[in-house]
PDB file of C-alpha atoms and ligand atoms in Angstrom:
ATOM      1  CA  MET A   1      -0.012   0.097   0.034  1.00 42.00           C
ATOM      2  CA  HIS A   2       1.477   3.443  -1.099  1.00 46.00           C
ATOM      3  CA  PRO A   3       1.000   6.496   1.007  1.00 42.00           C
ATOM      4  CA  VAL A   4      -1.249   9.019  -0.604  1.00 41.00           C
ATOM      5  CA  ARG A   5       0.490  12.307  -1.340  1.00 43.00           C
ATOM      6  CA  HIS A   6      -1.431  15.494  -1.623  1.00 43.00           C
ATOM      7  CA  SER A   7       0.487  17.867  -3.689  1.00 45.00           C
ATOM      8  CA  THR A   8      -2.698  20.153  -3.771  1.00 48.00           C
ATOM      9  CA  LEU A   9      -5.426  20.498  -1.344  1.00 50.00           C
ATOM     10  CA  ARG A  10      -9.036  21.201  -2.363  1.00 52.00           C
ATOM     11  CA  VAL A  11     -11.242  23.021  -0.006  1.00 50.00           C
ATOM     12  CA  ALA A  12     -14.868  24.149  -0.416  1.00 53.00           C
ATOM     13  CA  ASN A  13     -15.323  27.790   0.446  1.00 54.00           C
ATOM     14  CA  ASP A  14     -18.468  29.602   1.813  1.00 53.00           C
ATOM     15  CA  LYS A  15     -19.678  30.312  -1.662  1.00 53.00           C
ATOM     16  CA  GLY A  16     -19.788  26.862  -2.782  1.00 54.00           C
ATOM     17  CA  GLY A  17     -16.600  27.251  -4.902  1.00 59.00           C
ATOM     18  CA  VAL A  18     -13.423  25.395  -4.513  1.00 57.00           C
ATOM     19  CA  ILE A  19     -10.068  26.813  -3.313  1.00 54.00           C
ATOM     20  CA  VAL A  20      -7.058  24.886  -4.656  1.00 55.00           C
ATOM     21  CA  TRP A  21      -3.882  25.292  -2.456  1.00 52.00           C
ATOM     22  CA  ALA A  22      -0.688  23.988  -3.584  1.00 55.00           C
ATOM     23  CA  PRO A  23       2.701  24.408  -1.554  1.00 52.00           C
ATOM     24  CA  ALA A  24       5.212  26.524  -3.339  1.00 54.00           C
ATOM     25  CA  ALA A  25       8.139  24.160  -3.650  1.00 54.00           C
ATOM     26  CA  SER A  26      10.754  26.732  -3.189  1.00 52.00           C
ATOM     27  CA  THR A  27       9.492  27.800   0.235  1.00 55.00           C
ATOM     28  CA  ASP A  28       8.540  24.357   1.611  1.00 56.00           C
ATOM     29  CA  ARG A  29      11.832  23.984   3.348  1.00 59.00           C
ATOM     30  CA  GLN A  30      11.586  27.418   5.057  1.00 60.00           C
ATOM     31  CA  VAL A  31       7.980  26.881   5.981  1.00 60.00           C
ATOM     32  CA  MET A  32       8.868  23.581   7.749  1.00 72.00           C
ATOM     33  CA  ARG A  33      11.745  25.158   9.657  1.00 89.00           C
ATOM     34  CA  PHE A  34      11.221  25.215  13.355  1.00 94.00           C
ATOM     35  CA  PRO A  35      11.907  28.850  14.556  1.00 95.00           C
ATOM     36  CA  GLU A  36      15.440  29.241  15.545  1.00 95.00           C
ATOM     37  CA  GLN A  37      14.290  31.807  18.121  1.00 96.00           C
ATOM     38  CA  LEU A  38      12.364  29.046  19.901  1.00 96.00           C
ATOM     39  CA  ILE A  39      15.340  26.669  19.900  1.00 95.00           C
ATOM     40  CA  ASP A  40      17.617  29.438  21.392  1.00 96.00           C
ATOM     41  CA  GLY A  41      14.926  30.039  23.878  1.00 96.00           C
ATOM     42  CA  TYR A  42      14.801  26.403  24.784  1.00 97.00           C
ATOM     43  CA  ARG A  43      18.568  26.398  25.179  1.00 97.00           C
ATOM     44  CA  ALA A  44      18.181  29.288  27.721  1.00 96.00           C
ATOM     45  CA  PHE A  45      15.500  27.179  29.627  1.00 96.00           C
ATOM     46  CA  LEU A  46      17.989  24.254  29.758  1.00 96.00           C
ATOM     47  CA  VAL A  47      20.549  26.191  31.492  1.00 95.00           C
ATOM     48  CA  GLY A  48      18.208  28.347  33.506  1.00 94.00           C
ATOM     49  CA  ARG A  49      14.862  27.171  34.666  1.00 92.00           C
ATOM     50  CA  LEU A  50      15.096  23.465  33.915  1.00 94.00           C
ATOM     51  CA  ARG A  51      18.495  23.250  35.808  1.00 93.00           C
ATOM     52  CA  HIS A  52      17.027  25.035  38.905  1.00 93.00           C
ATOM     53  CA  GLU A  53      13.719  23.351  38.677  1.00 94.00           C
ATOM     54  CA  GLN A  54      14.318  19.828  37.426  1.00 94.00           C
ATOM     55  CA  ASP A  55      13.431  18.318  40.806  1.00 94.00           C
ATOM     56  CA  ARG A  56      10.033  20.237  40.583  1.00 94.00           C
ATOM     57  CA  TYR A  57       9.281  18.977  37.115  1.00 95.00           C
ATOM     58  CA  LEU A  58      10.010  15.564  38.201  1.00 95.00           C
ATOM     59  CA  GLY A  59       7.763  15.741  41.274  1.00 94.00           C
ATOM     60  CA  LEU A  60       4.990  17.324  39.117  1.00 95.00           C
ATOM     61  CA  ALA A  61       5.312  14.694  36.615  1.00 95.00           C
ATOM     62  CA  GLU A  62       4.853  12.030  39.197  1.00 95.00           C
ATOM     63  CA  ILE A  63       2.054  13.492  41.467  1.00 95.00           C
ATOM     64  CA  GLY A  64       0.409  15.598  38.797  1.00 94.00           C
ATOM     65  CA  GLN A  65      -0.298  19.295  38.858  1.00 95.00           C
ATOM     66  CA  SER A  66      -2.243  21.025  41.753  1.00 96.00           C
ATOM     67  CA  PRO A  67      -2.386  24.671  40.902  1.00 98.00           C
ATOM     68  CA  GLN A  68      -4.223  26.798  43.355  1.00 98.00           C
ATOM     69  CA  ILE A  69      -4.895  29.639  40.987  1.00 98.00           C
ATOM     70  CA  MET A  70      -6.399  29.841  37.463  1.00 98.00           C
ATOM     71  CA  VAL A  71      -5.708  32.818  35.277  1.00 98.00           C
ATOM     72  CA  ILE A  72      -7.912  33.914  32.277  1.00 98.00           C
ATOM     73  CA  GLY A  73      -5.820  36.255  30.304  1.00 98.00           C
ATOM     74  CA  CYS A  74      -5.693  37.652  26.734  1.00 98.00           C
ATOM     75  CA  CYS A  75      -3.715  36.019  23.870  1.00 97.00           C
ATOM     76  CA  ASP A  76      -1.727  39.333  23.651  1.00 97.00           C
ATOM     77  CA  SER A  77       2.037  38.359  23.484  1.00 96.00           C
ATOM     78  CA  ARG A  78       2.828  41.225  25.942  1.00 97.00           C
ATOM     79  CA  VAL A  79       0.798  40.039  28.670  1.00 98.00           C
ATOM     80  CA  SER A  80       2.025  36.536  29.591  1.00 98.00           C
ATOM     81  CA  PRO A  81       0.536  35.642  33.125  1.00 98.00           C
ATOM     82  CA  GLU A  82       3.372  33.381  33.886  1.00 97.00           C
ATOM     83  CA  VAL A  83       5.837  36.111  33.277  1.00 97.00           C
ATOM     84  CA  ILE A  84       3.915  38.871  35.071  1.00 98.00           C
ATOM     85  CA  PHE A  85       3.479  36.675  38.194  1.00 98.00           C
ATOM     86  CA  ASP A  86       6.950  35.105  37.823  1.00 97.00           C
ATOM     87  CA  ALA A  87       5.219  31.732  38.144  1.00 97.00           C
ATOM     88  CA  ARG A  88       6.911  28.451  38.552  1.00 95.00           C
ATOM     89  CA  PRO A  89       5.794  25.366  36.695  1.00 95.00           C
ATOM     90  CA  GLY A  90       2.619  24.074  38.093  1.00 96.00           C
ATOM     91  CA  GLU A  91       1.541  27.162  39.809  1.00 98.00           C
ATOM     92  CA  LEU A  92      -0.868  28.674  37.452  1.00 98.00           C
ATOM     93  CA  PHE A  93      -3.557  27.080  35.356  1.00 98.00           C
ATOM     94  CA  VAL A  94      -3.955  29.550  32.544  1.00 98.00           C
ATOM     95  CA  VAL A  95      -6.598  30.012  29.627  1.00 98.00           C
ATOM     96  CA  ARG A  96      -5.883  32.732  27.165  1.00 98.00           C
ATOM     97  CA  ASN A  97      -8.230  34.154  24.557  1.00 98.00           C
ATOM     98  CA  ILE A  98      -8.692  37.280  22.643  1.00 97.00           C
ATOM     99  CA  GLY A  99      -9.959  39.854  25.272  1.00 97.00           C
ATOM    100  CA  ASN A 100      -9.777  37.451  28.344  1.00 98.00           C
ATOM    101  CA  LEU A 101     -13.340  36.735  27.983  1.00 98.00           C
ATOM    102  CA  VAL A 102     -15.664  33.892  29.291  1.00 98.00           C
ATOM    103  CA  PRO A 103     -19.033  33.315  27.505  1.00 98.00           C
ATOM    104  CA  PRO A 104     -21.902  32.685  29.892  1.00 98.00           C
ATOM    105  CA  TYR A 105     -22.765  29.253  30.879  1.00 98.00           C
ATOM    106  CA  THR A 106     -24.286  27.623  27.965  1.00 97.00           C
ATOM    107  CA  PRO A 107     -24.554  23.602  28.153  1.00 96.00           C
ATOM    108  CA  ASP A 108     -25.569  23.242  24.655  1.00 97.00           C
ATOM    109  CA  GLY A 109     -23.199  20.388  23.701  1.00 96.00           C
ATOM    110  CA  ALA A 110     -20.982  22.761  21.676  1.00 96.00           C
ATOM    111  CA  GLN A 111     -17.293  22.397  21.953  1.00 96.00           C
ATOM    112  CA  ARG A 112     -16.562  25.252  24.369  1.00 97.00           C
ATOM    113  CA  ALA A 113     -12.796  25.665  25.147  1.00 97.00           C
ATOM    114  CA  VAL A 114     -13.214  28.126  27.920  1.00 98.00           C
ATOM    115  CA  SER A 115     -16.089  26.154  29.712  1.00 98.00           C
ATOM    116  CA  ALA A 116     -14.083  22.989  29.499  1.00 98.00           C
ATOM    117  CA  ALA A 117     -10.902  24.676  31.046  1.00 98.00           C
ATOM    118  CA  LEU A 118     -13.100  26.047  33.811  1.00 98.00           C
ATOM    119  CA  GLU A 119     -14.714  22.718  34.486  1.00 98.00           C
ATOM    120  CA  PHE A 120     -11.357  21.004  34.740  1.00 98.00           C
ATOM    121  CA  ALA A 121      -9.854  23.902  36.991  1.00 98.00           C
ATOM    122  CA  VAL A 122     -12.976  24.105  39.330  1.00 98.00           C
ATOM    123  CA  GLN A 123     -14.232  20.663  39.444  1.00 98.00           C
ATOM    124  CA  ALA A 124     -11.106  18.534  39.028  1.00 98.00           C
ATOM    125  CA  LEU A 125      -8.179  20.754  40.256  1.00 98.00           C
ATOM    126  CA  ARG A 126     -10.356  22.671  42.872  1.00 98.00           C
ATOM    127  CA  VAL A 127      -8.493  25.803  42.327  1.00 98.00           C
ATOM    128  CA  LYS A 128      -9.098  28.332  45.064  1.00 98.00           C
ATOM    129  CA  HIS A 129      -8.880  31.469  42.880  1.00 98.00           C
ATOM    130  CA  ILE A 130      -9.813  32.489  39.420  1.00 98.00           C
ATOM    131  CA  VAL A 131      -8.148  35.857  38.197  1.00 98.00           C
ATOM    132  CA  VAL A 132      -9.339  37.364  35.058  1.00 98.00           C
ATOM    133  CA  LEU A 133      -6.348  39.449  33.816  1.00 98.00           C
ATOM    134  CA  GLY A 134      -7.227  42.253  31.510  1.00 98.00           C
ATOM    135  CA  HIS A 135      -4.784  44.724  30.059  1.00 98.00           C
ATOM    136  CA  ALA A 136      -4.192  48.078  28.525  1.00 97.00           C
ATOM    137  CA  GLN A 137      -4.004  48.376  24.781  1.00 96.00           C
ATOM    138  CA  CYS A 138      -6.068  45.386  24.220  1.00 96.00           C
ATOM    139  CA  GLY A 139      -6.407  44.870  20.349  1.00 94.00           C
ATOM    140  CA  GLY A 140      -9.585  42.821  20.860  1.00 95.00           C
ATOM    141  CA  ILE A 141     -11.381  45.644  22.774  1.00 96.00           C
ATOM    142  CA  ARG A 142      -9.944  48.156  20.350  1.00 94.00           C
ATOM    143  CA  ALA A 143     -11.386  46.114  17.319  1.00 93.00           C
ATOM    144  CA  TYR A 144     -14.744  46.139  18.864  1.00 94.00           C
ATOM    145  CA  VAL A 145     -14.757  49.753  19.467  1.00 94.00           C
ATOM    146  CA  GLU A 146     -13.459  50.738  16.009  1.00 92.00           C
ATOM    147  CA  GLU A 147     -15.886  48.124  14.414  1.00 92.00           C
ATOM    148  CA  ALA A 148     -12.870  46.790  12.534  1.00 91.00           C
ATOM    149  CA  ALA A 149     -13.563  45.092   9.318  1.00 93.00           C
ATOM    150  CA  PRO A 150     -13.545  41.360   9.523  1.00 92.00           C
ATOM    151  CA  LEU A 151     -10.029  39.667   8.878  1.00 93.00           C
ATOM    152  CA  SER A 152     -11.603  36.710   7.328  1.00 94.00           C
ATOM    153  CA  PRO A 153     -15.045  35.559   6.087  1.00 93.00           C
ATOM    154  CA  GLY A 154     -15.738  33.855   9.426  1.00 93.00           C
ATOM    155  CA  ASP A 155     -15.333  37.105  11.276  1.00 94.00           C
ATOM    156  CA  PHE A 156     -14.269  35.007  14.397  1.00 95.00           C
ATOM    157  CA  ILE A 157     -13.033  38.056  16.240  1.00 94.00           C
ATOM    158  CA  GLY A 158     -16.058  40.079  15.628  1.00 93.00           C
ATOM    159  CA  HIS A 159     -18.309  37.350  16.891  1.00 94.00           C
ATOM    160  CA  TRP A 160     -16.240  36.599  19.754  1.00 96.00           C
ATOM    161  CA  MET A 161     -15.717  40.195  20.887  1.00 95.00           C
ATOM    162  CA  GLY A 162     -19.586  40.650  20.667  1.00 95.00           C
ATOM    163  CA  LEU A 163     -19.303  39.267  24.321  1.00 97.00           C
ATOM    164  CA  ILE A 164     -18.257  42.662  25.530  1.00 96.00           C
ATOM    165  CA  ALA A 165     -21.547  44.207  24.360  1.00 97.00           C
ATOM    166  CA  PRO A 166     -22.955  44.318  27.955  1.00 97.00           C
ATOM    167  CA  ALA A 167     -19.723  46.156  29.093  1.00 98.00           C
ATOM    168  CA  ALA A 168     -19.859  48.673  26.352  1.00 97.00           C
ATOM    169  CA  ALA A 169     -23.585  49.310  27.210  1.00 97.00           C
ATOM    170  CA  GLU A 170     -22.740  49.860  30.811  1.00 97.00           C
ATOM    171  CA  VAL A 171     -19.719  52.250  29.890  1.00 97.00           C
ATOM    172  CA  GLY A 172     -22.179  54.168  27.439  1.00 96.00           C
ATOM    173  CA  PRO A 173     -21.132  56.260  24.278  1.00 94.00           C
ATOM    174  CA  ARG A 174     -17.743  57.587  24.153  1.00 94.00           C
ATOM    175  CA  GLY A 175     -18.926  61.117  24.092  1.00 94.00           C
ATOM    176  CA  ASP A 176     -16.245  63.658  25.005  1.00 95.00           C
ATOM    177  CA  ARG A 177     -13.862  61.036  26.526  1.00 95.00           C
ATOM    178  CA  ALA A 178     -10.517  60.704  25.236  1.00 96.00           C
ATOM    179  CA  LEU A 179     -10.163  57.311  23.290  1.00 95.00           C
ATOM    180  CA  GLY A 180      -7.565  56.161  25.706  1.00 95.00           C
ATOM    181  CA  GLN A 181      -9.655  56.806  28.673  1.00 96.00           C
ATOM    182  CA  TYR A 182     -12.716  55.211  27.124  1.00 97.00           C
ATOM    183  CA  LEU A 183     -10.775  52.126  26.179  1.00 97.00           C
ATOM    184  CA  THR A 184      -9.323  51.688  29.706  1.00 97.00           C
ATOM    185  CA  GLN A 185     -12.939  52.083  31.131  1.00 96.00           C
ATOM    186  CA  LEU A 186     -14.270  49.481  28.622  1.00 97.00           C
ATOM    187  CA  GLU A 187     -11.312  47.236  29.319  1.00 97.00           C
ATOM    188  CA  GLN A 188     -11.843  47.238  33.034  1.00 98.00           C
ATOM    189  CA  THR A 189     -15.650  47.064  32.898  1.00 98.00           C
ATOM    190  CA  SER A 190     -15.290  44.055  30.546  1.00 98.00           C
ATOM    191  CA  ILE A 191     -13.274  42.282  33.156  1.00 98.00           C
ATOM    192  CA  VAL A 192     -15.940  42.800  35.800  1.00 98.00           C
ATOM    193  CA  LYS A 193     -18.656  41.442  33.291  1.00 98.00           C
ATOM    194  CA  THR A 194     -16.488  38.458  32.794  1.00 98.00           C
ATOM    195  CA  LEU A 195     -16.797  37.897  36.585  1.00 98.00           C
ATOM    196  CA  ASP A 196     -20.409  38.164  36.316  1.00 98.00           C
ATOM    197  CA  ASN A 197     -20.231  35.542  33.388  1.00 98.00           C
ATOM    198  CA  LEU A 198     -18.275  33.230  35.600  1.00 98.00           C
ATOM    199  CA  MET A 199     -21.022  33.339  38.172  1.00 98.00           C
ATOM    200  CA  THR A 200     -23.488  31.910  35.726  1.00 98.00           C
ATOM    201  CA  PHE A 201     -21.752  28.559  35.989  1.00 98.00           C
ATOM    202  CA  PRO A 202     -23.497  26.733  38.781  1.00 98.00           C
ATOM    203  CA  TRP A 203     -20.453  24.891  40.050  1.00 98.00           C
ATOM    204  CA  ILE A 204     -18.493  28.128  40.207  1.00 98.00           C
ATOM    205  CA  THR A 205     -21.412  29.992  42.228  1.00 98.00           C
ATOM    206  CA  ASP A 206     -21.500  26.915  44.406  1.00 98.00           C
ATOM    207  CA  GLN A 207     -17.885  26.966  45.155  1.00 98.00           C
ATOM    208  CA  VAL A 208     -17.808  30.759  45.675  1.00 98.00           C
ATOM    209  CA  SER A 209     -20.871  30.576  47.976  1.00 98.00           C
ATOM    210  CA  ARG A 210     -19.116  27.822  50.067  1.00 98.00           C
ATOM    211  CA  GLY A 211     -16.081  30.096  50.390  1.00 98.00           C
ATOM    212  CA  HIS A 212     -13.865  27.618  48.594  1.00 98.00           C
ATOM    213  CA  LEU A 213     -13.298  29.784  45.555  1.00 98.00           C
ATOM    214  CA  ALA A 214     -12.770  33.611  44.994  1.00 98.00           C
ATOM    215  CA  LEU A 215     -12.918  35.458  41.692  1.00 98.00           C
ATOM    216  CA  HIS A 216     -10.631  38.496  41.180  1.00 98.00           C
ATOM    217  CA  ALA A 217     -10.262  41.210  38.543  1.00 98.00           C
ATOM    218  CA  ALA A 218      -6.665  42.426  37.610  1.00 98.00           C
ATOM    219  CA  TYR A 219      -5.415  44.851  35.082  1.00 98.00           C
ATOM    220  CA  PHE A 220      -1.953  45.143  33.608  1.00 98.00           C
ATOM    221  CA  GLY A 221      -0.612  48.242  32.140  1.00 96.00           C
ATOM    222  CA  VAL A 222       1.586  47.159  29.215  1.00 94.00           C
ATOM    223  CA  ALA A 223       3.541  50.498  28.975  1.00 92.00           C
ATOM    224  CA  THR A 224       3.822  51.174  32.663  1.00 93.00           C
ATOM    225  CA  GLY A 225       4.248  47.646  34.079  1.00 95.00           C
ATOM    226  CA  GLN A 226       1.648  48.499  36.696  1.00 96.00           C
ATOM    227  CA  LEU A 227      -0.715  45.892  38.039  1.00 98.00           C
ATOM    228  CA  SER A 228      -4.016  46.826  39.466  1.00 98.00           C
ATOM    229  CA  VAL A 229      -6.558  44.679  41.282  1.00 98.00           C
ATOM    230  CA  ARG A 230     -10.223  45.666  41.722  1.00 98.00           C
ATOM    231  CA  ASP A 231     -11.408  46.337  45.259  1.00 98.00           C
ATOM    232  CA  PRO A 232     -14.815  44.661  45.535  1.00 95.00           C
ATOM    233  CA  ALA A 233     -15.872  47.103  48.084  1.00 96.00           C
ATOM    234  CA  THR A 234     -15.311  50.127  45.921  1.00 97.00           C
ATOM    235  CA  GLY A 235     -15.297  48.719  42.586  1.00 96.00           C
ATOM    236  CA  GLN A 236     -12.046  50.569  41.824  1.00 97.00           C
ATOM    237  CA  PHE A 237      -8.872  49.168  40.364  1.00 98.00           C
ATOM    238  CA  VAL A 238      -6.028  49.815  42.812  1.00 98.00           C
ATOM    239  CA  GLN A 239      -2.455  49.403  41.933  1.00 97.00           C
ATOM    240  CA  VAL A 240      -0.678  46.744  43.993  1.00 98.00           C
ATOM    241  CA  ALA A 241       2.958  46.639  45.127  1.00 96.00           C
ATOM    242  CA  ALA A 242       2.814  50.421  44.131  1.00 96.00           C
ATOM    243  CA  ASP A 243       5.682  51.313  46.552  1.00 96.00           C
ATOM    244  CA  ASP A 244       8.030  48.709  44.813  1.00 95.00           C
ATOM    245  CA  HIS A 245       6.942  49.850  41.384  1.00 95.00           C
ATOM    246  CA  LYS A 246       7.582  53.386  42.327  1.00 94.00           C
ATOM    247  CA  ARG A 247      11.043  52.709  43.826  1.00 93.00           C
ATOM    248  CA  LEU A 248      12.160  50.432  41.058  1.00 91.00           C
ATOM    249  CA  PHE A 249      10.721  52.713  38.320  1.00 85.00           C
ATOM    250  CA  ALA A 250      11.268  56.056  39.886  1.00 70.00           C
ATOM    251  CA  GLN A 251      12.395  57.525  36.417  1.00 64.00           C
ATOM    252  CA  PRO A 252      10.391  55.551  33.987  1.00 54.00           C
ATOM    253  CA  SER A 253      11.797  55.806  30.450  1.00 55.00           C
ATOM    254  CA  PHE A 254       8.399  54.564  28.993  1.00 51.00           C
TER     255      PHE A 254
HETATM  256 ZN1   ZN B   1      -5.902  41.894  24.695  1.00 92.82          ZN
END
């Protein structure tokens, strides 16, 4: 039996036509090349973190993970929860998506990535905290505000970012507000609405009401490096470790 070789790929498009894709022979080798940057990074990992944490990795491999904290973050490459919180292996259970959003509880049988991750974190790992980590300059939020044109016929971003409509309604029309100020308000309000959506999951509500699980809203300033956490009593985002930040970045160059 001979292996089947696909030199071309035929895919039906939305309009009933057929797209024929054929790899360009001259670029095949380049396309398949694993990024050198990642190999270099892996080498740094070998001499750095792995050397220092090998026992921890071995232990975690044997007994399994038991993180206490779940983080729901944005895909944005500047806002890596493990980097911001200086997390060690096994410490954070992370879900990232555009805009750090959680759709409301919808047990409809559809393949729901965020719900599946929440289910595992809460029902199996029994995490004690869920942190929704929003951030400044969020491209997803900006795309929603600017009603950006779809990047592909499916308009996946547009449909996904529709989840922030309740936050946008609460913030109201931009009016005289500067764009930056308006975006910040929307980014932060969206995080709070995401906490509301988390509470539509019955097993999250149950764990929260028993005092076994706490939900938190946090916001990272990409340019400033400032981290703020929402005070549930006032509803305000308050900078944490402000003294350290001020001492270490007394003369910010950003
Ligand atoms: Zn973002």
